[in-house]
CSV table of C-alpha atoms in Angstrom, one decimal:
chain,number,residue,atom,x,y,z
A,1430,UNK,CA,-2.8,-19.4,8.8
A,1431,UNK,CA,-0.1,-17.6,10.3
A,1432,UNK,CA,-1.0,-15.1,13.0
A,1433,UNK,CA,0.9,-11.6,11.8
A,1434,UNK,CA,0.1,-10.1,15.1
A,1435,UNK,CA,2.5,-12.6,16.7
A,1436,UNK,CA,5.4,-11.6,14.4
A,1437,UNK,CA,7.3,-8.2,15.4
A,1438,UNK,CA,6.7,-5.7,13.3
A,1439,UNK,CA,10.4,-4.8,12.3
A,1440,UNK,CA,10.6,-8.5,11.3
A,1441,UNK,CA,7.5,-8.3,8.9
A,1442,UNK,CA,9.2,-7.1,5.9
A,1443,UNK,CA,12.5,-9.0,6.6
A,1444,UNK,CA,10.6,-12.2,7.1
A,1445,UNK,CA,8.9,-14.6,4.5
A,1446,UNK,CA,5.9,-15.6,6.4
A,1447,UNK,CA,2.9,-15.6,4.3
A,1448,UNK,CA,2.2,-18.9,2.3
A,1449,UNK,CA,0.1,-18.2,-0.9
A,1450,UNK,CA,-2.9,-19.3,0.6
A,1451,UNK,CA,-2.1,-17.0,3.4
A,1452,UNK,CA,-1.8,-14.0,1.3
A,1453,UNK,CA,-5.0,-14.8,-0.5
A,1454,UNK,CA,-6.9,-15.2,2.7
A,1455,UNK,CA,-5.5,-11.9,4.2
A,1456,UNK,CA,-6.1,-9.9,1.0
A,1457,UNK,CA,-9.3,-11.9,-0.1
A,1458,UNK,CA,-8.1,-12.6,-3.9
A,1459,UNK,CA,-7.7,-15.6,-5.5
A,1460,UNK,CA,-4.5,-17.8,-5.8
A,1461,UNK,CA,-4.7,-17.2,-9.8
A,1462,UNK,CA,-4.5,-13.5,-9.4
A,1463,UNK,CA,-1.5,-13.8,-7.0
A,1464,UNK,CA,0.4,-16.1,-9.5
A,1465,UNK,CA,-0.5,-13.2,-12.2
A,1466,UNK,CA,1.2,-11.0,-9.7
A,1467,UNK,CA,4.4,-13.0,-9.6
A,1468,UNK,CA,4.4,-13.7,-13.2
A,1469,UNK,CA,4.2,-10.0,-13.9
A,1470,UNK,CA,6.7,-9.3,-11.5
A,1471,UNK,CA,4.7,-7.2,-9.0
A,1472,UNK,CA,5.8,-8.9,-6.2
A,1473,UNK,CA,8.2,-11.9,-5.7
A,1474,UNK,CA,7.9,-14.8,-3.5
A,1475,UNK,CA,10.7,-16.7,-1.5
A,1476,UNK,CA,10.8,-20.2,-2.8
A,1477,UNK,CA,10.9,-22.2,-6.0
A,1478,UNK,CA,7.5,-24.1,-6.1
A,1479,UNK,CA,4.3,-22.7,-5.3
A,1480,UNK,CA,4.0,-25.4,-2.5
A,1481,UNK,CA,7.2,-23.6,-1.2
A,1482,UNK,CA,6.1,-20.0,-1.8
A,1483,UNK,CA,6.6,-17.3,1.1
A,1484,UNK,CA,5.8,-13.9,0.9
A,1485,UNK,CA,7.4,-10.9,2.8
A,1486,UNK,CA,5.0,-8.5,4.9
A,1487,UNK,CA,5.8,-6.0,2.6
A,1488,UNK,CA,4.1,-7.8,-0.2
A,1489,UNK,CA,0.6,-7.1,1.6
A,1490,UNK,CA,0.9,-3.4,1.2
A,1491,UNK,CA,1.8,-4.2,-2.7
A,1492,UNK,CA,-0.9,-6.4,-3.4
A,1493,UNK,CA,-3.4,-3.8,-1.8
A,1494,UNK,CA,-2.0,-1.3,-3.8
A,1495,UNK,CA,-2.5,-2.8,-6.9
A,1496,UNK,CA,-6.1,-3.8,-5.6
A,1497,UNK,CA,-6.8,-0.2,-5.5
A,1498,UNK,CA,-5.3,1.0,-9.0
A,1499,UNK,CA,-7.4,-1.7,-10.5
A,1500,UNK,CA,-10.8,-0.9,-8.7
A,1501,UNK,CA,-10.0,2.9,-8.5
A,1502,UNK,CA,-8.4,3.6,-11.7
A,1503,UNK,CA,-9.0,0.5,-13.7
A,1504,UNK,CA,-5.3,0.1,-14.1
A,1505,UNK,CA,-4.2,-3.6,-15.7
A,1506,UNK,CA,-1.3,-5.4,-13.9
A,1507,UNK,CA,1.2,-4.4,-16.3
A,1508,UNK,CA,0.1,-0.5,-15.5
A,1509,UNK,CA,-0.2,-1.4,-12.0
A,1510,UNK,CA,3.6,-3.0,-11.9
A,1511,UNK,CA,4.9,0.6,-13.5
A,1512,UNK,CA,2.8,2.4,-10.9
A,1513,UNK,CA,4.8,0.3,-8.1
A,1514,UNK,CA,8.1,0.5,-9.9
A,1515,UNK,CA,7.6,4.6,-10.1
A,1516,UNK,CA,6.5,4.6,-6.3
A,1517,UNK,CA,9.4,2.6,-5.4
A,1518,UNK,CA,12.1,4.8,-7.1
A,1519,UNK,CA,10.4,7.8,-5.6
A,1520,UNK,CA,10.9,6.4,-2.3
A,1521,UNK,CA,14.6,5.4,-2.9
A,1522,UNK,CA,15.3,8.9,-4.5
A,1523,UNK,CA,13.5,10.3,-1.0
A,1524,UNK,CA,16.1,8.2,1.0
A,1525,UNK,CA,18.8,9.1,-0.7
A,1526,UNK,CA,17.7,12.8,-0.4
A,1527,UNK,CA,17.3,12.2,3.4
A,1528,UNK,CA,13.6,13.0,3.7
C-alpha cells in the first residue's frame, strides 16, 4: 500500500498513486464497487488493465462523496455520477467567475 503522507500535497491530484487495492483499503470498499464506479464514469483510472489501474488523489474525494450520497440520500450510482458532474460544473463556473 502506498503511504499517501509521503506524496507532496500539490502532487496528490496530479500523480496517479493509488492502485485498485489501495483505493479499496483507503475507502473501505470492495473492488467490485470501485469497478462499477469506473464503469459508470464516476472515476477514471490511469491504465488499461485493472492490474495496471492507478488512481489520482482526487479520486478519494469523489469516492467519499458517492459513499455519502448513497448512505445519506439513497442515491444510485447513475444519480451519484450526475451529482458529481453537476458539482464539477459548479466548481468550473466558480473558477471562471473568479471566486
